[in-house]
N, CA, C and O atoms as a GROMACS GRO file, in nm:
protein
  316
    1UNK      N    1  -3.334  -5.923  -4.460
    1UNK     CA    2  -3.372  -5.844  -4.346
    1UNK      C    3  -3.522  -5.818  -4.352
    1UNK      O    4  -3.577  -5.812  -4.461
    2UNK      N    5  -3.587  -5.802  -4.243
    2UNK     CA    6  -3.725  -5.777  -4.220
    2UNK      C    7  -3.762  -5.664  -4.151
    2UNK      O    8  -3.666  -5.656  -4.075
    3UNK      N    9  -3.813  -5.597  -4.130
    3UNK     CA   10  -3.898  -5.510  -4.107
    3UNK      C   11  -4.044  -5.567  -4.002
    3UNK      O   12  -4.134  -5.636  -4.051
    4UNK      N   13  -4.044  -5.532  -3.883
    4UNK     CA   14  -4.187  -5.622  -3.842
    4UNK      C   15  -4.290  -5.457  -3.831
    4UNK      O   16  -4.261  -5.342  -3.798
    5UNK      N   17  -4.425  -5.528  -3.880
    5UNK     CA   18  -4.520  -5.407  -3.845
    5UNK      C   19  -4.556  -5.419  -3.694
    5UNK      O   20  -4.506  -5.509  -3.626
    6UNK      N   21  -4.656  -5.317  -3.634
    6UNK     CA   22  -4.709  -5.335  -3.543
    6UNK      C   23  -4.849  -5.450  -3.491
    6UNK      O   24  -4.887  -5.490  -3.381
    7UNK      N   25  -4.882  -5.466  -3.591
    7UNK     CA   26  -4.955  -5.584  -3.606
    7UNK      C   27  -4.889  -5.709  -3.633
    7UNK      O   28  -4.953  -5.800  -3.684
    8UNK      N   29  -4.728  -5.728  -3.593
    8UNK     CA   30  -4.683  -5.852  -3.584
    8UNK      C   31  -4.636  -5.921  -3.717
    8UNK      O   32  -4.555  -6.014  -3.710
    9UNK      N   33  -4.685  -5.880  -3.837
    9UNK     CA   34  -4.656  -5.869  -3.953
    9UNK      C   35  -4.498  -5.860  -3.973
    9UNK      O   36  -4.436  -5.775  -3.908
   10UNK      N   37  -4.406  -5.974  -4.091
   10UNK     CA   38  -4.298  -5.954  -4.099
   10UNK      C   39  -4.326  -5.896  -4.252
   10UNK      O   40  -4.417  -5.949  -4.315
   11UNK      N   41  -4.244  -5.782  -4.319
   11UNK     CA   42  -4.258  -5.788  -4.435
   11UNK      C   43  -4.088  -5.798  -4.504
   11UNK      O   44  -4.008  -5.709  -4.472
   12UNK      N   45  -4.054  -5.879  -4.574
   12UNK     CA   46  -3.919  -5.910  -4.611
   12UNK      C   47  -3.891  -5.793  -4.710
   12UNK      O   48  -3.962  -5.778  -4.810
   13UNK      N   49  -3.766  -5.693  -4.677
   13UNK     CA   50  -3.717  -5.608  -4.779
   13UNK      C   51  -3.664  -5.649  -4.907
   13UNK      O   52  -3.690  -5.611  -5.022
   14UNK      N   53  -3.572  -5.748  -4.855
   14UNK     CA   54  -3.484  -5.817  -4.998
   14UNK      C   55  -3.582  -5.802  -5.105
   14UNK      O   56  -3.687  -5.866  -5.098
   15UNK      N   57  -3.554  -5.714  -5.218
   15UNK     CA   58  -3.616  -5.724  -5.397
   15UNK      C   59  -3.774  -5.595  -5.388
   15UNK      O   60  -3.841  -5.553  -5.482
   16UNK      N   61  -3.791  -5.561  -5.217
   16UNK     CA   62  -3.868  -5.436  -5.212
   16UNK      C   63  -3.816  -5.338  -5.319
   16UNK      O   64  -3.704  -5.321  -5.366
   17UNK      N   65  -3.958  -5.268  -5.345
   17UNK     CA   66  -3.923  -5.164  -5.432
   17UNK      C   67  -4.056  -5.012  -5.319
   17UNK      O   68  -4.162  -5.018  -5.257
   18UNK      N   69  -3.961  -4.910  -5.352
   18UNK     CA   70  -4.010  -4.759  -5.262
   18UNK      C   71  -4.046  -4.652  -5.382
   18UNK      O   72  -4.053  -4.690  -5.498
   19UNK      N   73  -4.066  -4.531  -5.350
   19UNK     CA   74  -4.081  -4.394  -5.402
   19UNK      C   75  -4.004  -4.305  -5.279
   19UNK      O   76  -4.092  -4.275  -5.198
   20UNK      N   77  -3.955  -4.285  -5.263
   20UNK     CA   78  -3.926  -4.169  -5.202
   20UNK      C   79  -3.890  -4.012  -5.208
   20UNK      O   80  -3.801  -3.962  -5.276
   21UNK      N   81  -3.997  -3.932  -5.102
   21UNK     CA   82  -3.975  -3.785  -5.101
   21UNK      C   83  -3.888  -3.750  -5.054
   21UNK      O   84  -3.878  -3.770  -4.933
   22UNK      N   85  -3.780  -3.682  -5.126
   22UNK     CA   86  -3.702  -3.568  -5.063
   22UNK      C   87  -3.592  -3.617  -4.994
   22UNK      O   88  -3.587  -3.644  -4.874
   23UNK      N   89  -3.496  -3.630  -5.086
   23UNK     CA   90  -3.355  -3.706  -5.008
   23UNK      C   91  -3.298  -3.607  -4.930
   23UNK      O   92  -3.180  -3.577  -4.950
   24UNK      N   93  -3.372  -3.543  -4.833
   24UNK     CA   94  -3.268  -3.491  -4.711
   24UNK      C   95  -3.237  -3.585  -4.623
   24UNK      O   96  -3.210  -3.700  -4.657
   25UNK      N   97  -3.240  -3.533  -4.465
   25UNK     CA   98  -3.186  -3.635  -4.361
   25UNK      C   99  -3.251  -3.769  -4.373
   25UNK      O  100  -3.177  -3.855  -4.420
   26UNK      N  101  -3.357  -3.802  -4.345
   26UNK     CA  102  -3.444  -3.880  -4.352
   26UNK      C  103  -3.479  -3.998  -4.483
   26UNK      O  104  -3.500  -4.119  -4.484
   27UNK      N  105  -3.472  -3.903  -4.574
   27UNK     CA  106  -3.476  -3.996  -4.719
   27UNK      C  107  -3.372  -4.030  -4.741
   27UNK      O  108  -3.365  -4.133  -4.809
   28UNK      N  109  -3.279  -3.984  -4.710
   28UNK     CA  110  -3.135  -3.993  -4.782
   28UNK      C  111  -3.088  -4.123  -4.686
   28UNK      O  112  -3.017  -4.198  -4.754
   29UNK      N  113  -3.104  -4.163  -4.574
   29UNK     CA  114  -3.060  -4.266  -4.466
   29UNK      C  115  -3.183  -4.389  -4.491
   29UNK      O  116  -3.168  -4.504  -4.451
   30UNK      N  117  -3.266  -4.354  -4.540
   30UNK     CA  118  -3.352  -4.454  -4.586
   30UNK      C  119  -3.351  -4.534  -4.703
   30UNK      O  120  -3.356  -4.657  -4.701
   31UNK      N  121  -3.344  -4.438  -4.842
   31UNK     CA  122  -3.253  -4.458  -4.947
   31UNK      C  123  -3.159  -4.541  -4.938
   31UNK      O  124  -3.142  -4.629  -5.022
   32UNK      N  125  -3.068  -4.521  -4.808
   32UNK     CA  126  -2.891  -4.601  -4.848
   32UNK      C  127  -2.944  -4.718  -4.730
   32UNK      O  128  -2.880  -4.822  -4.748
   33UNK      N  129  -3.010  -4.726  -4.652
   33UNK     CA  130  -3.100  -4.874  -4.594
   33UNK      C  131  -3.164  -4.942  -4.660
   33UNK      O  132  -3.184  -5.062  -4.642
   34UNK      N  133  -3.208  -4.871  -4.751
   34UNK     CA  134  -3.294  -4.986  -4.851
   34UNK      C  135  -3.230  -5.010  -4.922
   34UNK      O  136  -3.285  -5.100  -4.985
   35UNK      N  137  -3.113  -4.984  -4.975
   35UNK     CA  138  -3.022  -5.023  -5.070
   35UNK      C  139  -2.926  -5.127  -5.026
   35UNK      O  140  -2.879  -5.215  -5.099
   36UNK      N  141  -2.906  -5.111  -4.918
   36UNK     CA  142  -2.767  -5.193  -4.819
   36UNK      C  143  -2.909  -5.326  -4.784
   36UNK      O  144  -2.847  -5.407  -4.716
   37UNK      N  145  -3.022  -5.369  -4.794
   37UNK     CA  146  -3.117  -5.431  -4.745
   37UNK      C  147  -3.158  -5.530  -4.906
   37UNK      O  148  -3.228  -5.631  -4.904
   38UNK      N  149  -3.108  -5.483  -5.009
   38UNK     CA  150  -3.139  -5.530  -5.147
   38UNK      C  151  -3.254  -5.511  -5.170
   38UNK      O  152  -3.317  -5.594  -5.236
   39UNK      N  153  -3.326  -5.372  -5.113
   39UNK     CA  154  -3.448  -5.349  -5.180
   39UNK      C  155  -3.388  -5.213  -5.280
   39UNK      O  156  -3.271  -5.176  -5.270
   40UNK      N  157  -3.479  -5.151  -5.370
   40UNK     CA  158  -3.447  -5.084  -5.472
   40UNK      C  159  -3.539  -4.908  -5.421
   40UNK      O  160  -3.643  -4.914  -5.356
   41UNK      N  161  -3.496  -4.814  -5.451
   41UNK     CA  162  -3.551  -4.664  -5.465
   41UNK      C  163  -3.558  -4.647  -5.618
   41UNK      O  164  -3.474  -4.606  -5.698
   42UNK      N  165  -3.703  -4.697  -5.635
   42UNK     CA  166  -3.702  -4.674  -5.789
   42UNK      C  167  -3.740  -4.516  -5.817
   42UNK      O  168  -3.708  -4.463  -5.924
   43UNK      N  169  -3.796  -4.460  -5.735
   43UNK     CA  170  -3.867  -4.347  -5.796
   43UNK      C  171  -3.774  -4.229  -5.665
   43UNK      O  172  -3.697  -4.287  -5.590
   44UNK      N  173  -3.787  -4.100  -5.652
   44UNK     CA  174  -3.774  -3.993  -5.585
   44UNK      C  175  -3.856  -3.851  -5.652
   44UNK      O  176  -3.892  -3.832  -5.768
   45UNK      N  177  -3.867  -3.774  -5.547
   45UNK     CA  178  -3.911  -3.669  -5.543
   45UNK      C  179  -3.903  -3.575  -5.465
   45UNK      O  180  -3.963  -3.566  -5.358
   46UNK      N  181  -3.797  -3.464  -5.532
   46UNK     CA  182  -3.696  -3.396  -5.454
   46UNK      C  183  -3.730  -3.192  -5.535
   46UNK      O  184  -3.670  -3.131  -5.623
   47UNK      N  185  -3.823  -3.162  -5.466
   47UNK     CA  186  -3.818  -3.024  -5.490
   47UNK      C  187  -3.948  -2.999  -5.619
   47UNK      O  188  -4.066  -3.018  -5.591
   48UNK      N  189  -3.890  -2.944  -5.791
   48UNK     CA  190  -3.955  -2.935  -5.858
   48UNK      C  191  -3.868  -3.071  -5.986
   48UNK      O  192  -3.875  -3.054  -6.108
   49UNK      N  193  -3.820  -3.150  -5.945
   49UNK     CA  194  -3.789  -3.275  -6.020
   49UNK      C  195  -3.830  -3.447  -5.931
   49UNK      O  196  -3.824  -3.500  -5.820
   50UNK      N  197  -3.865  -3.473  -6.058
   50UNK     CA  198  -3.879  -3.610  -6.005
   50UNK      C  199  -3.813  -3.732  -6.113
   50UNK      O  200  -3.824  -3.715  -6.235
   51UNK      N  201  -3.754  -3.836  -6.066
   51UNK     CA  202  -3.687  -3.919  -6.133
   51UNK      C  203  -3.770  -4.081  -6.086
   51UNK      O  204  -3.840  -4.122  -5.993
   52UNK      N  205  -3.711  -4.136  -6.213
   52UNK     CA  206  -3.798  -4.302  -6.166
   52UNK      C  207  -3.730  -4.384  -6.298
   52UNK      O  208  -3.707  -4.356  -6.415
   53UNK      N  209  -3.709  -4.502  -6.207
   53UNK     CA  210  -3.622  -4.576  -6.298
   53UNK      C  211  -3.695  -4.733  -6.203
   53UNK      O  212  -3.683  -4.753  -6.082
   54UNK      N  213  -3.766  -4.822  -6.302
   54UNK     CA  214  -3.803  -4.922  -6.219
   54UNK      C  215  -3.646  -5.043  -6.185
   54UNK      O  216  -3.636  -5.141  -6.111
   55UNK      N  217  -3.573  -4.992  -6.254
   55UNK     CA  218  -3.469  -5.130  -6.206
   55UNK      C  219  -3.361  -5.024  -6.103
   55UNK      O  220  -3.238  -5.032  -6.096
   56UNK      N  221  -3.436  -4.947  -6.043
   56UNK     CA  222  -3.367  -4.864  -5.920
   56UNK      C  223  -3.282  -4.795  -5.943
   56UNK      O  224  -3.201  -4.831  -6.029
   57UNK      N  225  -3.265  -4.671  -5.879
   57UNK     CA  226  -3.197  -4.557  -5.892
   57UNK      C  227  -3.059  -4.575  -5.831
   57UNK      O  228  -3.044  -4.650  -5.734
   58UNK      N  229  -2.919  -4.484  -5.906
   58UNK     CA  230  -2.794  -4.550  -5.796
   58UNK      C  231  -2.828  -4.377  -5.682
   58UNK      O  232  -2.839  -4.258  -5.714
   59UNK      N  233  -2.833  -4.441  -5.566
   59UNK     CA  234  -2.876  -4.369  -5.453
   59UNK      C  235  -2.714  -4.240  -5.417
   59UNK      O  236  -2.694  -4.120  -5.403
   60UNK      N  237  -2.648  -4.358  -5.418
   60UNK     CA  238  -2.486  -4.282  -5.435
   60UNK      C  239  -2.487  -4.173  -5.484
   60UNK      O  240  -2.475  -4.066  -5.425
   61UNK      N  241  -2.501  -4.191  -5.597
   61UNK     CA  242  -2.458  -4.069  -5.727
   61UNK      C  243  -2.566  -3.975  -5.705
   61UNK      O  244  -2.545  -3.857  -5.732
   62UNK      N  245  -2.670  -4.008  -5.662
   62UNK     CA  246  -2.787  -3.885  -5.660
   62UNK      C  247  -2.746  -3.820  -5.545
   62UNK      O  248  -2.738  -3.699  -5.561
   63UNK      N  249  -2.705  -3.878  -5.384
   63UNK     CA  250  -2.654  -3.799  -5.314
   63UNK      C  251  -2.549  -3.708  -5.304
   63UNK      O  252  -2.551  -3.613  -5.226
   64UNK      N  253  -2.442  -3.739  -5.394
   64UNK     CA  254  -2.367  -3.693  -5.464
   64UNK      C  255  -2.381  -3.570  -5.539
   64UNK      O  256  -2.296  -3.481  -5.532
   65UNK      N  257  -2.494  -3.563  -5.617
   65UNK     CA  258  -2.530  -3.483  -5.702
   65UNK      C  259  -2.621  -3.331  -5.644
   65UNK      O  260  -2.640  -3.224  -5.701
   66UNK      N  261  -2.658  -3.376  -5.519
   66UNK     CA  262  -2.779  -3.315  -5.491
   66UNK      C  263  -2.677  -3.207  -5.376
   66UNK      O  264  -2.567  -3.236  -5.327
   67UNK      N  265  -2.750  -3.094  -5.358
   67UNK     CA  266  -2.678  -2.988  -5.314
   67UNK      C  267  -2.766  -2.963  -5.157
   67UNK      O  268  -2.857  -3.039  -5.124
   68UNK      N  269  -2.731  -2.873  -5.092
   68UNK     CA  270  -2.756  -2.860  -4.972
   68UNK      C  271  -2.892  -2.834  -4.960
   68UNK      O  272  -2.925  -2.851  -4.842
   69UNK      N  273  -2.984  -2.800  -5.030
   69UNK     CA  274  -3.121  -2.824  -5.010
   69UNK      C  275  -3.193  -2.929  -5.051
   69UNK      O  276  -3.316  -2.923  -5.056
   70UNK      N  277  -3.116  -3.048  -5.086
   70UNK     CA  278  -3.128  -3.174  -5.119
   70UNK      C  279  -3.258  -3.212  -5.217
   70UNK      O  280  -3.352  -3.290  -5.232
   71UNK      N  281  -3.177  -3.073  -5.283
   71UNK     CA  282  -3.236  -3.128  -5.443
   71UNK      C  283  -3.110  -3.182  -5.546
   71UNK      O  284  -2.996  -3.190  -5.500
   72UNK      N  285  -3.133  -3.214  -5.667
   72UNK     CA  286  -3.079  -3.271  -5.768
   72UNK      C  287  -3.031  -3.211  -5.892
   72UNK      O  288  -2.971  -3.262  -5.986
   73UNK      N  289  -3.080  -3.060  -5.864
   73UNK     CA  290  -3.055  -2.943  -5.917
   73UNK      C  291  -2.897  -3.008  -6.060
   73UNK      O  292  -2.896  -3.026  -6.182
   74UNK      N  293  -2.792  -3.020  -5.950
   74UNK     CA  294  -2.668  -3.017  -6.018
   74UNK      C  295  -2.671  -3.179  -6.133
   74UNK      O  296  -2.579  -3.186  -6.214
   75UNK      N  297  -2.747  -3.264  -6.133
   75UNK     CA  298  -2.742  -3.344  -6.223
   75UNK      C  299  -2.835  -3.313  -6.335
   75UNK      O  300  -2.831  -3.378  -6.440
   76UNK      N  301  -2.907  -3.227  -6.318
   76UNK     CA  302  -2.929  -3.122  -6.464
   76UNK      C  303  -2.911  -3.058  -6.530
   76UNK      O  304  -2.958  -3.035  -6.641
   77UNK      N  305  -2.803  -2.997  -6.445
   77UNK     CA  306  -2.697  -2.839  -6.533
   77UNK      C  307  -2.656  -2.941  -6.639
   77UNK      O  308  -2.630  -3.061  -6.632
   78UNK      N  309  -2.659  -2.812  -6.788
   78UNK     CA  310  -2.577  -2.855  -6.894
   78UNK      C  311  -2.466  -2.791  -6.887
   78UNK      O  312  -2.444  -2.709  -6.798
   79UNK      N  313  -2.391  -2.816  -6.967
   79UNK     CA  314  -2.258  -2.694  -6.948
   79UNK      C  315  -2.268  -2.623  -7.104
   79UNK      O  316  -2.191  -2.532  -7.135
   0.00000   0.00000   0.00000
């Protein structure tokens, strides 16, 4: 899948790699597009944590994890 810029530019997603801020509405639907596209969310930055993994983050489990202010809070609690 491609992506065209406004300058006509195609840039191919397949094996793209991102950072993304703040998996609320916006990150979080971008996140699971770039994932469903075979590009990777290696990095995020969500509140006062940040995570980065260059062979990509599982987007799933972090949405999963992350609570209504769409931080990540709950994949840090110890018990």
């Amino acid at each position: 899948m491609y992506i065209e810029k406004s300058a006509g530019i195609e840039i191919e997603l397949k094996g793209g790699r991102a950072i993304i801020q703040v998996l609320g509405n916006a990150g979080s639907y971008l996140a699971t597009f770039m994932q469903g596209t075979g590009a990777r969310a290696i990095g995020i930055s969500v509140a006062y944590v940040a995570l980065y993994d260059p062979k990509g983050l599982d987007i799933d489990y972090l949405l999963d994890c992350s609570d209504s202010f769409s931080t990540v809070n709950n994949l840090l609690q110890t018990s």
